[in-house]
Structures are given as structure tokens and as C-alpha cells.
PDB file of C-alpha atoms in Angstrom:
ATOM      1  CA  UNK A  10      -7.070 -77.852  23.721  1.00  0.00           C
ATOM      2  CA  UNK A  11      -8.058 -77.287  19.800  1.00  0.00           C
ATOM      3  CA  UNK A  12      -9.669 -73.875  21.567  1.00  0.00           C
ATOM      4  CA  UNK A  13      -6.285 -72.852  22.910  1.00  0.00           C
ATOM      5  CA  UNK A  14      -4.779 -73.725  20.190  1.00  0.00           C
ATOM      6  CA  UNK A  15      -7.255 -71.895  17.718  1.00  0.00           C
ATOM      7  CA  UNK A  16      -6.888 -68.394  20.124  1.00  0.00           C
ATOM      8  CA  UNK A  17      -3.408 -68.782  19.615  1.00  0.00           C
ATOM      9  CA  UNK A  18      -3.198 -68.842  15.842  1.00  0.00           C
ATOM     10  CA  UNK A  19      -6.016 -66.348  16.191  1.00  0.00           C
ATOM     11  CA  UNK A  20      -3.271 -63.884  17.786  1.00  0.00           C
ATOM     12  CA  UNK A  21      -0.610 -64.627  15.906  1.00  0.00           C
ATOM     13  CA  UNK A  22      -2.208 -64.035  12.863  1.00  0.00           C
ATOM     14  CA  UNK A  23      -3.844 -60.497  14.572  1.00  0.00           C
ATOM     15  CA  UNK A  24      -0.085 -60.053  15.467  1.00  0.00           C
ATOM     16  CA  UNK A  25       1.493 -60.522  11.714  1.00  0.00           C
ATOM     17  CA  UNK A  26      -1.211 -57.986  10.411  1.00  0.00           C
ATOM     18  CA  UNK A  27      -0.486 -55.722  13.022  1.00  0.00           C
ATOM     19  CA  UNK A  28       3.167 -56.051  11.783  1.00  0.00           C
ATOM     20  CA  UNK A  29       2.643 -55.423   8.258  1.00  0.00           C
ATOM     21  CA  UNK A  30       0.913 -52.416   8.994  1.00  0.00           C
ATOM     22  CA  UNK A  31       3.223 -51.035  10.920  1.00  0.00           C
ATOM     23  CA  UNK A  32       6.091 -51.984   8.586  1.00  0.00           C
ATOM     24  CA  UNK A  33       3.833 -50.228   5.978  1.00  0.00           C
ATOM     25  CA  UNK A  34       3.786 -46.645   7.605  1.00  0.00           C
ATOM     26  CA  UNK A  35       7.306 -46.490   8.697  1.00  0.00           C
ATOM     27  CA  UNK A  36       8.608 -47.483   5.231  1.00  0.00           C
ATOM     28  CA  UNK A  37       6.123 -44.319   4.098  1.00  0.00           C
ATOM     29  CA  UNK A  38       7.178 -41.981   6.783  1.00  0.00           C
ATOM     30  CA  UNK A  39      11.109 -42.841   6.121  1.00  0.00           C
ATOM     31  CA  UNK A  40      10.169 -42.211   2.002  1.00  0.00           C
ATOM     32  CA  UNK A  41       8.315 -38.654   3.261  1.00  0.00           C
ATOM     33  CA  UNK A  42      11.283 -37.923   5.399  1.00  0.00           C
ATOM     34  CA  UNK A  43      13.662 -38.399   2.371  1.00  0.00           C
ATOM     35  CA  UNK A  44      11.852 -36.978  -0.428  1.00  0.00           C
ATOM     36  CA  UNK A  45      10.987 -33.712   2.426  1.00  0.00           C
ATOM     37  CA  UNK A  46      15.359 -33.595   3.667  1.00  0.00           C
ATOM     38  CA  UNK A  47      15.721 -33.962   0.061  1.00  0.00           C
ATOM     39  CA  UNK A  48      14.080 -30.548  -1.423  1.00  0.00           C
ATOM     40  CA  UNK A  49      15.061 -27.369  -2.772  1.00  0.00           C
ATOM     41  CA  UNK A  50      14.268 -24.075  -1.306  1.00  0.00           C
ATOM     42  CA  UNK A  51      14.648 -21.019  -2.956  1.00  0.00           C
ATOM     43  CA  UNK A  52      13.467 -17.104  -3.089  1.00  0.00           C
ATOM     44  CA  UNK A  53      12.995 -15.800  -6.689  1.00  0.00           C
ATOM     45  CA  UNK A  54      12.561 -11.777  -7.322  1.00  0.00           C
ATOM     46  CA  UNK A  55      11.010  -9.229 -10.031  1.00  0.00           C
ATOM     47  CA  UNK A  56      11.600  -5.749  -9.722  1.00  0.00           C
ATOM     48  CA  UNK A  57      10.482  -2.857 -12.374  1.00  0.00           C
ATOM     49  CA  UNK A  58      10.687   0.618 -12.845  1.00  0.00           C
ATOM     50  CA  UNK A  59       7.429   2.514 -13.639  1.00  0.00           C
ATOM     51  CA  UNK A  60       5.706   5.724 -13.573  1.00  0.00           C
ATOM     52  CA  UNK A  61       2.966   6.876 -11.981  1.00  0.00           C
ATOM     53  CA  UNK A  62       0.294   7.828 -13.773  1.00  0.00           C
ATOM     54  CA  UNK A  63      -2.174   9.330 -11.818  1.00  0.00           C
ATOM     55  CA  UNK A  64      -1.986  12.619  -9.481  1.00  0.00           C
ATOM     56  CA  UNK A  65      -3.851  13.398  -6.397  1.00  0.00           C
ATOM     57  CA  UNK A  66      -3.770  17.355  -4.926  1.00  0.00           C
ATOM     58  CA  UNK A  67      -5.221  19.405  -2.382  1.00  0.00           C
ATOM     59  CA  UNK A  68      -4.980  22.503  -0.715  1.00  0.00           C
ATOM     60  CA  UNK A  69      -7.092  24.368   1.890  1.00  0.00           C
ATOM     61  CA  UNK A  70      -7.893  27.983   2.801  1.00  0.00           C
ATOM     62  CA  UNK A  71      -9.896  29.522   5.297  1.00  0.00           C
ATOM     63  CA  UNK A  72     -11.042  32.975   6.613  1.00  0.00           C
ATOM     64  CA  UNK A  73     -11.861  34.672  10.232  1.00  0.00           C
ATOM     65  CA  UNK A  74     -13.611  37.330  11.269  1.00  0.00           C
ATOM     66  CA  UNK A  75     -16.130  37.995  13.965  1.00  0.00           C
ATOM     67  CA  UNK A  76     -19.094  38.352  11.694  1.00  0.00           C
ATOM     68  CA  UNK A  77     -20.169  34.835  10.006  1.00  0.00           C
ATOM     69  CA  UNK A  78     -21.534  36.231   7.113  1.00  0.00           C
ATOM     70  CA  UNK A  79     -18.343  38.706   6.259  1.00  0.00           C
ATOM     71  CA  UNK A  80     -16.327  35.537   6.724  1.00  0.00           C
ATOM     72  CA  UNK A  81     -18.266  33.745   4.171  1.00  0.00           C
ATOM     73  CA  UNK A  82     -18.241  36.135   1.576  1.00  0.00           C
ATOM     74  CA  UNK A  83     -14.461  36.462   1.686  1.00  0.00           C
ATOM     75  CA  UNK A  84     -14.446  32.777   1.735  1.00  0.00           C
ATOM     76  CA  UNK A  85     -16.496  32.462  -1.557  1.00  0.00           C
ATOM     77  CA  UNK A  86     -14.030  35.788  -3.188  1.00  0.00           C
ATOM     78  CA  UNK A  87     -10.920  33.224  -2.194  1.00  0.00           C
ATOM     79  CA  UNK A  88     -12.493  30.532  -3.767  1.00  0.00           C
ATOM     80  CA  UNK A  89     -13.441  32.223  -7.008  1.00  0.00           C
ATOM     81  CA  UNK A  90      -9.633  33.266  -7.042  1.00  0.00           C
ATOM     82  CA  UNK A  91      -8.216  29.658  -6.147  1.00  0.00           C
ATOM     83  CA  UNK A  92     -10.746  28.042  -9.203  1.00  0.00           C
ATOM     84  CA  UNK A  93      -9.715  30.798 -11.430  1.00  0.00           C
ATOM     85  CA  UNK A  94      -5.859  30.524 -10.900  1.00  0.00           C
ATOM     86  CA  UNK A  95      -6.427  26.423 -11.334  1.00  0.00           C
ATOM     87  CA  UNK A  96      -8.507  27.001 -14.821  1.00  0.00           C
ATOM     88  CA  UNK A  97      -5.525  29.039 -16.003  1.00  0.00           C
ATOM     89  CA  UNK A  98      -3.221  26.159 -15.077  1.00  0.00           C
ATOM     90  CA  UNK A  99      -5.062  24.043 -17.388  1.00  0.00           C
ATOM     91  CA  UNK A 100      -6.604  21.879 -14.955  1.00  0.00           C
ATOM     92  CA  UNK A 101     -10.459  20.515 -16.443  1.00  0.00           C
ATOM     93  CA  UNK A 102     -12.753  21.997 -14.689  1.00  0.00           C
ATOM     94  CA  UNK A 103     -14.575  18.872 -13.509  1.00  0.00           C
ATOM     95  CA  UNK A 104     -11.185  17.991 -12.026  1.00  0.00           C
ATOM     96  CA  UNK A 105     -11.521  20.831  -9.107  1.00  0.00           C
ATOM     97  CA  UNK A 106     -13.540  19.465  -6.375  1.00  0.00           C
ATOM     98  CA  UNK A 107     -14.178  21.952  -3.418  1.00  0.00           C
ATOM     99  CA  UNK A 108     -15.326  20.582  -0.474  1.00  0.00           C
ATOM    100  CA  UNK A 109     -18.240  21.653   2.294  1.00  0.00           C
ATOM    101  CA  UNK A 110     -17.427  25.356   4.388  1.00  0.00           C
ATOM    102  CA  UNK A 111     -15.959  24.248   7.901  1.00  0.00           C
ATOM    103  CA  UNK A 112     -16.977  26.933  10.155  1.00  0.00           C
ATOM    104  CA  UNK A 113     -15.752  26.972  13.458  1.00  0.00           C
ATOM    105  CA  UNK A 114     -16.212  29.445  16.683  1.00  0.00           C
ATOM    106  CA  UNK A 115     -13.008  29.754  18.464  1.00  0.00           C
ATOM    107  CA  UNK A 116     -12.539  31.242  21.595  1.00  0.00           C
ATOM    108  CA  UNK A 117      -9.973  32.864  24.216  1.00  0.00           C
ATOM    109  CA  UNK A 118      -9.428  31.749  27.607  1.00  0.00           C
ATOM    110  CA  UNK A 119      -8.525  35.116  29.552  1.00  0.00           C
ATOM    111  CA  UNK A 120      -8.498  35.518  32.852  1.00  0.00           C
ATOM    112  CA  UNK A 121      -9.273  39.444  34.320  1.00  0.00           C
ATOM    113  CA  UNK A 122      -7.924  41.577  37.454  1.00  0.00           C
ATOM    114  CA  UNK A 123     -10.406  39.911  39.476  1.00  0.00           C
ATOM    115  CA  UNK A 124      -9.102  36.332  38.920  1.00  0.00           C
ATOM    116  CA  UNK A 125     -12.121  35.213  37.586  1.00  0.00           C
ATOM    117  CA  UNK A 126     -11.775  33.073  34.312  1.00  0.00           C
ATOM    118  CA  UNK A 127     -13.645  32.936  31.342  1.00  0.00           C
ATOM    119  CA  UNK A 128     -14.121  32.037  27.485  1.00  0.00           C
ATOM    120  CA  UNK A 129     -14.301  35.193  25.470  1.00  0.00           C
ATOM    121  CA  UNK A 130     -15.383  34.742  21.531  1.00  0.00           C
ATOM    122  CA  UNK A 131     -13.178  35.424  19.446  1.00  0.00           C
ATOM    123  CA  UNK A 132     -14.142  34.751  15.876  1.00  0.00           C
ATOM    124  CA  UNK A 133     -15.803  32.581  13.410  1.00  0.00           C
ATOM    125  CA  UNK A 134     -12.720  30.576  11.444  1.00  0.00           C
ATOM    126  CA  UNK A 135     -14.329  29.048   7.991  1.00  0.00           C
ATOM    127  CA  UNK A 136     -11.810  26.859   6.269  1.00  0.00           C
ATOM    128  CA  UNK A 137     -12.575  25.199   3.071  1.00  0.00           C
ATOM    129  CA  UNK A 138     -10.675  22.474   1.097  1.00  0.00           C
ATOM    130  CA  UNK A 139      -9.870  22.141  -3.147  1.00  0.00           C
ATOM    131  CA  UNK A 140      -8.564  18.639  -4.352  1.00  0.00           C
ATOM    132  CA  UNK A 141      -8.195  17.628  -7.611  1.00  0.00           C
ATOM    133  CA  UNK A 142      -7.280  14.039  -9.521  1.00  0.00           C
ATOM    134  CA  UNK A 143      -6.079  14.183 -12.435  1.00  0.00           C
ATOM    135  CA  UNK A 144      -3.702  12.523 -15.457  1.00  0.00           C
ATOM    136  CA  UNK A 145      -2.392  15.334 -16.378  1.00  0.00           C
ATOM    137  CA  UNK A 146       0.752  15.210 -13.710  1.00  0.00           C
ATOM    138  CA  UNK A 147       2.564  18.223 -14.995  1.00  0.00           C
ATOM    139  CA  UNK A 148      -0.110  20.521 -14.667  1.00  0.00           C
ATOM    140  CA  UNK A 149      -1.026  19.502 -11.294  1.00  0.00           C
ATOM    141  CA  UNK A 150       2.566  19.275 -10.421  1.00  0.00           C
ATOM    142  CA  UNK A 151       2.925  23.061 -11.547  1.00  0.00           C
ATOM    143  CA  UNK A 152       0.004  24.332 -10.055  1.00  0.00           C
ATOM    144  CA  UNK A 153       0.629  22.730  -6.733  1.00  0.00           C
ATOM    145  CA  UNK A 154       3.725  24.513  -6.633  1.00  0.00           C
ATOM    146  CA  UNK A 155       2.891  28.445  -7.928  1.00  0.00           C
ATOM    147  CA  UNK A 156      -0.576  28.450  -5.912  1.00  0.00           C
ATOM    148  CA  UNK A 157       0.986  29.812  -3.261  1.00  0.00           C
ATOM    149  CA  UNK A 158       1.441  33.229  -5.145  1.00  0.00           C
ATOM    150  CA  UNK A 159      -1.860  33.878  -4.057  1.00  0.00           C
ATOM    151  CA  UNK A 160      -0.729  34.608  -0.886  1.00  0.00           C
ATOM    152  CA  UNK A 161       0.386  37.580  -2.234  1.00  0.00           C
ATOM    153  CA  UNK A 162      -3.292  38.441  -3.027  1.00  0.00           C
ATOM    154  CA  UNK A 163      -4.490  37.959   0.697  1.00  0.00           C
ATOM    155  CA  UNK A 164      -5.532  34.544   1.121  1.00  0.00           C
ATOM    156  CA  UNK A 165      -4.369  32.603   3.676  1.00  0.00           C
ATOM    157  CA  UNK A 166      -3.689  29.161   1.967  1.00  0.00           C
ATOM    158  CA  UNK A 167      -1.269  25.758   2.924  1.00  0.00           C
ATOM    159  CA  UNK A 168      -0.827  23.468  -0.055  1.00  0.00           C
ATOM    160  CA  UNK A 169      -0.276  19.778   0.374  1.00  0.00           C
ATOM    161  CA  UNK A 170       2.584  17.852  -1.531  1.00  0.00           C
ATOM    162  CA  UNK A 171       0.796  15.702  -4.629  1.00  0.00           C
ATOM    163  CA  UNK A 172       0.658  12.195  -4.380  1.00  0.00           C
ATOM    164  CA  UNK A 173       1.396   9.871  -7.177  1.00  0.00           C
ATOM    165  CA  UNK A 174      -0.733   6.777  -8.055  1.00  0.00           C
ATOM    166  CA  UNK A 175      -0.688   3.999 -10.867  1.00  0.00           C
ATOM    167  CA  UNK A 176      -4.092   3.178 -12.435  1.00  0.00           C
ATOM    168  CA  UNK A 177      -2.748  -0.800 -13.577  1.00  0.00           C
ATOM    169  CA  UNK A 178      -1.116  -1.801 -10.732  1.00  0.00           C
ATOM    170  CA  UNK A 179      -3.206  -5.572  -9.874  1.00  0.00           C
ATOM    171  CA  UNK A 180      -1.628  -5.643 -14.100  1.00  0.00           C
ATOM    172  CA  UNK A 181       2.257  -4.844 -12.929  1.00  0.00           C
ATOM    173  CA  UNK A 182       1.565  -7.283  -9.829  1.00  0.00           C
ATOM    174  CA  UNK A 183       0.554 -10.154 -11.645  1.00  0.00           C
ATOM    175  CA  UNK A 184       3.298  -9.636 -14.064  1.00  0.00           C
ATOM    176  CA  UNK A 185       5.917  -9.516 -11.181  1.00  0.00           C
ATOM    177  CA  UNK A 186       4.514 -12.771  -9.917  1.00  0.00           C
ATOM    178  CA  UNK A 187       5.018 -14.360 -12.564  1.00  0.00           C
ATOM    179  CA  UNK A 188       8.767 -13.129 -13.538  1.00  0.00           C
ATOM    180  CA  UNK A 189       9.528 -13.900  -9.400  1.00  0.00           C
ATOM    181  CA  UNK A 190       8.417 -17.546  -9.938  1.00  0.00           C
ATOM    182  CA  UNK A 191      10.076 -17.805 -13.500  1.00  0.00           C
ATOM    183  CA  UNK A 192      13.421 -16.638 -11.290  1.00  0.00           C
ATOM    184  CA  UNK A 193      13.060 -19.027  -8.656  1.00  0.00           C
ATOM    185  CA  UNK A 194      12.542 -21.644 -10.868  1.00  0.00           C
ATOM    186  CA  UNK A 195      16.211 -21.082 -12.530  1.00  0.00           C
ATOM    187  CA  UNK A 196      17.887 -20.471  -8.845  1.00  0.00           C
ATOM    188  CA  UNK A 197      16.212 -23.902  -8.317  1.00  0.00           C
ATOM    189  CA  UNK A 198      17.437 -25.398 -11.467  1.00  0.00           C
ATOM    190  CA  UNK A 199      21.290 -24.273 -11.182  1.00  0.00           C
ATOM    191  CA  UNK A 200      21.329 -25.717  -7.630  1.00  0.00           C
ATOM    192  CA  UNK A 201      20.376 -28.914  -8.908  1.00  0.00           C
ATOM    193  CA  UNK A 202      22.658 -28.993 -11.870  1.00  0.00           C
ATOM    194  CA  UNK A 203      25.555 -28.108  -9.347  1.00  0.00           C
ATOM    195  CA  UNK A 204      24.483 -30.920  -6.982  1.00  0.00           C
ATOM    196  CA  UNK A 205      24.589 -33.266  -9.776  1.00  0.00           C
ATOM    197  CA  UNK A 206      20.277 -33.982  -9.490  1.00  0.00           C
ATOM    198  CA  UNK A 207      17.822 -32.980 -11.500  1.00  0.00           C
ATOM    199  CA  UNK A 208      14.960 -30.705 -10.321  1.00  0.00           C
ATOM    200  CA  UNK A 209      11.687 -32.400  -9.698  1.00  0.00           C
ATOM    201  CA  UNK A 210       8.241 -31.180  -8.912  1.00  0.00           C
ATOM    202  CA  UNK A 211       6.998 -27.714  -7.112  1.00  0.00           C
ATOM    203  CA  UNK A 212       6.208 -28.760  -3.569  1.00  0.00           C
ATOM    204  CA  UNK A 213       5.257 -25.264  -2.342  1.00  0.00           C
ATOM    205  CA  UNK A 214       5.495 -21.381  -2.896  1.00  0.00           C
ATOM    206  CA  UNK A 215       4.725 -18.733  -0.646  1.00  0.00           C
ATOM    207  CA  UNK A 216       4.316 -14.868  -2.221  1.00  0.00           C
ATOM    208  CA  UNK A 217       6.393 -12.273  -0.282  1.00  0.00           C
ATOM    209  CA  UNK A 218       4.995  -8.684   0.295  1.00  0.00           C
ATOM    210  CA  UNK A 219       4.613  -6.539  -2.690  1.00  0.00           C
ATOM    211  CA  UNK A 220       6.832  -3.475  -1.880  1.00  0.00           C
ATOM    212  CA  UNK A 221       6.800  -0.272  -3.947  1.00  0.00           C
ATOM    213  CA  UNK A 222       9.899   2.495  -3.324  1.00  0.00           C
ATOM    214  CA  UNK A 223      10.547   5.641  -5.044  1.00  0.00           C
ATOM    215  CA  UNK A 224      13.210   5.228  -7.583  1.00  0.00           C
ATOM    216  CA  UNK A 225      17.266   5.989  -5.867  1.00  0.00           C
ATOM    217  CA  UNK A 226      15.187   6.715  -2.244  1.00  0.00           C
ATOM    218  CA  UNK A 227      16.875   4.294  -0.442  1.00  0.00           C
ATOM    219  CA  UNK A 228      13.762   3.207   0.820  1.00  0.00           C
ATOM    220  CA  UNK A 229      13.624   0.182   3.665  1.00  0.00           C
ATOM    221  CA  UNK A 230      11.444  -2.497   3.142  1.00  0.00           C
ATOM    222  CA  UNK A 231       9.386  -3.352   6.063  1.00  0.00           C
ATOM    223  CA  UNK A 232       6.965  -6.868   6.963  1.00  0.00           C
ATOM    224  CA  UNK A 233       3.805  -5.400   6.053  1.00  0.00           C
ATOM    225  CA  UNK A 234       4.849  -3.611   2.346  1.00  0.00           C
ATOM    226  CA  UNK A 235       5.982  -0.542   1.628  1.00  0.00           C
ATOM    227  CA  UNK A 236       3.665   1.655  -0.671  1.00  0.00           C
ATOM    228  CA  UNK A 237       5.112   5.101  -2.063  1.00  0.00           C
ATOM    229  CA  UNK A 238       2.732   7.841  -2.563  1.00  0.00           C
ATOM    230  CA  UNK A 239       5.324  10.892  -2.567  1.00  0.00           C
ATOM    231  CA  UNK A 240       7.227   9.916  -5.902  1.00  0.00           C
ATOM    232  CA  UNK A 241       6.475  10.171  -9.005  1.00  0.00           C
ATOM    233  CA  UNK A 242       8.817   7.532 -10.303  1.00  0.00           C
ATOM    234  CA  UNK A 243       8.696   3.974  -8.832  1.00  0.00           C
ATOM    235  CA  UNK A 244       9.918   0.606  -7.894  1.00  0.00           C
ATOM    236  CA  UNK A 245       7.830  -2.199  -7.575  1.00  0.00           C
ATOM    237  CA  UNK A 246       9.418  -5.572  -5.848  1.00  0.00           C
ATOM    238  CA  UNK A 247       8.015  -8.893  -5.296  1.00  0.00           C
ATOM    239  CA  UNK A 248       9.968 -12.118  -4.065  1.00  0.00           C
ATOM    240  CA  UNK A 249       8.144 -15.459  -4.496  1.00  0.00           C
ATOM    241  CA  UNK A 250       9.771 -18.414  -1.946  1.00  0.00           C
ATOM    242  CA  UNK A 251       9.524 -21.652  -3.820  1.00  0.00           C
ATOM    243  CA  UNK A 252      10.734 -25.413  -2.808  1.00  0.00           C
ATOM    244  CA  UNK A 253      11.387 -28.125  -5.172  1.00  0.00           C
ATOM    245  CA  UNK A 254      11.768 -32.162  -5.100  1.00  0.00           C
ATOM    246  CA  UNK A 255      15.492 -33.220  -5.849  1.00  0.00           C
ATOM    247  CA  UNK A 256      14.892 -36.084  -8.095  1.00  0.00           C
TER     248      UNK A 256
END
């Protein structure tokens, strides 16, 4: 009997423990649930205007003829020519970088009275490429545009559009960061003040993607970042999404 009696307290006892505990978690997960319905969630943004400060060029020519070794010597004429025209641009010399001869053979399918088929030579085609990176935009930005006059002089040349670049940009991100967070911070404050609260602790922020336009493009953002290479003048955009504790 004292044995039944003993198991019996035993369980009860297990029982009130079991109770408390359970009391315990609930009153915590009800507190989490409030304090998690009861947040703040905003998006703060930086923007800023800049300019690029760095300019990246090329252009490539090339030359054919049936004889490799005439096509390389009018190659090496046309590249005298292109480095000379450069040099009077203004452009440093250890700015023009020419890059390795890219011969090809081509040839001609042609088909005779026979019908029989075949690939008939027709040429060695040498192309050659001249880039250039510089800081000195508005030379670059003037020779990319008059080297074409040198078509005039017989060589047969396409000239790329210059892309623009910015040499402290990790600098300009950080910055934006921090205005973005700064902003959300007072979108997070004036909600509070108009719901008669007070704003309480950062919970969590997540960094949007760091977009960068060309100024009055009318560029679209898209999910993965936009990065502008074709503009000289920029935007640079960063939203930071923050949530607060309403005290």
C-alpha cells in the first residue's frame, strides 16, 4: 500500500514538473510571437552621382592577302600608323598595348561544272588588336572617335565604344551602406513616433543589390545588379532592408 501510494506521489510530482515546463515554453513562445508581430520593417536607400574615372579602349585592324609575309608587313606599316596617330593624341606611350598577330587561312567553298566540290584558298587574313587604359578620359574619348580617319589612309579598322570604370568603388559602396542604413533607421523611427511607440533594437538587415545606371538613362534595375560600363557619368544605388523591435 505505502508502495502504491509512494508511485503515485512519484507521478504526480513527475506530472507538476512536466507542467511547469511546459507552462515555461509557451509563456516564451507567446513573448517571441509578440515581440516578432510586434516589429518594424523597413527599406532604407543611398543613391549618388559620380564620375568615372578610368577609361578602357580598343580597336582592331587586320590585313589579307595571299602571301603571309606581304600580309605581315602591311600589318606592321598599319600598326606603325595606328601607334603614331595615338602618340599624337596624347595618349602615354606605355598606355598602347597591341596584342599578338591573329593569322588566319580562309577559304572558298566553290563548286565547278563537273559538280564536284571543293575548298579553294583564298587568303591569309592577319588581324591584330590596340587597347589602351588610361585616366586621361578626354584623350581616349577623342581618339576613339577620329581614329577612324585612317581609313582614309587604307587600313581597314572597327573601333570599339570606350568603357568607363571607377577606381574607388568598394570606397562609394561602403559609403552607400552606410547612408542606406542611416535612412532606414529614420523611416523606422517616424513609423514609431506615428504609432505612438518608441523604436527598439535592430533585429535584422539584409543589403539589397548594388545597382549602378548611367545618369538620365532610364536604366531598369534587375535581381542580380545592374553595372554600367557605356557611360561616363553614373548612378550608384543601394537599398538596405532593416526590421526593428517596437518597444
Amino acid at each position: 500500500m505505502n508502495d502504491t501510494k509512494y508511485n503515485g506521489l512519484f507521478i504526480a510530482l513527475i506530472g507538476g514538473i512536466a507542467l511547469i515546463i511546459f507552462a515555461f515554453i509557451l509563456g516564451n513562445a507567446y513573448k517571441y510571437k509578440f515581440r516578432s508581430t510586434n516589429s518594424i520593417n523597413v527599406t532604407g536607400n543611398a543613391k549618388k552621382d559620380f564620375e568615372s574615372d578610368i577609361v578602357k579602349w580598343s580597336a582592331s585592324f587586320s590585313r589579307k592577302s595571299m602571301d603571309l609575309t606581304s600580309a605581315s608587313e602591311q600589318l606592321k606599316n598599319d600598326r606603325d600608323l595606328v601607334k603614331n596617330f595615338l602618340l599624337q593624341k596624347g595618349i602615354s606611350e606605355k598606355e598602347i598595348v597591341f596584342t599578338a598577330i591573329n593569322i588566319n587561312r580562309e577559304f572558298t567553298y566553290q563548286t565547278n561544272e563537273q559538280g564536284n566540290s571543293s575548298n579553294v584558298f583564298n587568303g591569309y587574313n592577319l588581324m591584330q588588336t590596340v587597347s589602351i587604359e588610361s585616366k586621361e578620359l578626354d584623350k581616349v574619348d577623342n581618339a576613339s572617335r577620329e581614329i577612324s580617319s585612317l581609313i582614309s589612309q587604307g587600313i581597314e579598322l572597327s573601333s570599339n565604344y570606350p568603357n568607363y570604370y571607377y577606381s574607388k568603388l568598394e570606397d562609394l559602396k561602403l559609403e552607400l551602406i552606410s547612408q542606406a542604413s542611416a535612412n532606414a533607421r529614420q523611416r523606422a523611427d517616424n513609423i514609431a513616433i506615428e504609432a505612438g511607440t518608441s523604436l527598439g533594437s535592430l533585429v535584422k538587415a539584409d543589403l539589397g543589390i548594388f545597382q549602378i545606371t548611367g545618369q538620365n538613362d532610364n536604366e531598369d534595375f534587375s535581381y542580380g545588379g545592374v553595372f554600367n560600363t557605356t557611360s561616363r557619368a553614373k548612378t550608384a544605388n543601394i537599398t538596405v532592408k532593416s526590421s526593428y523591435l517596437s518597444n
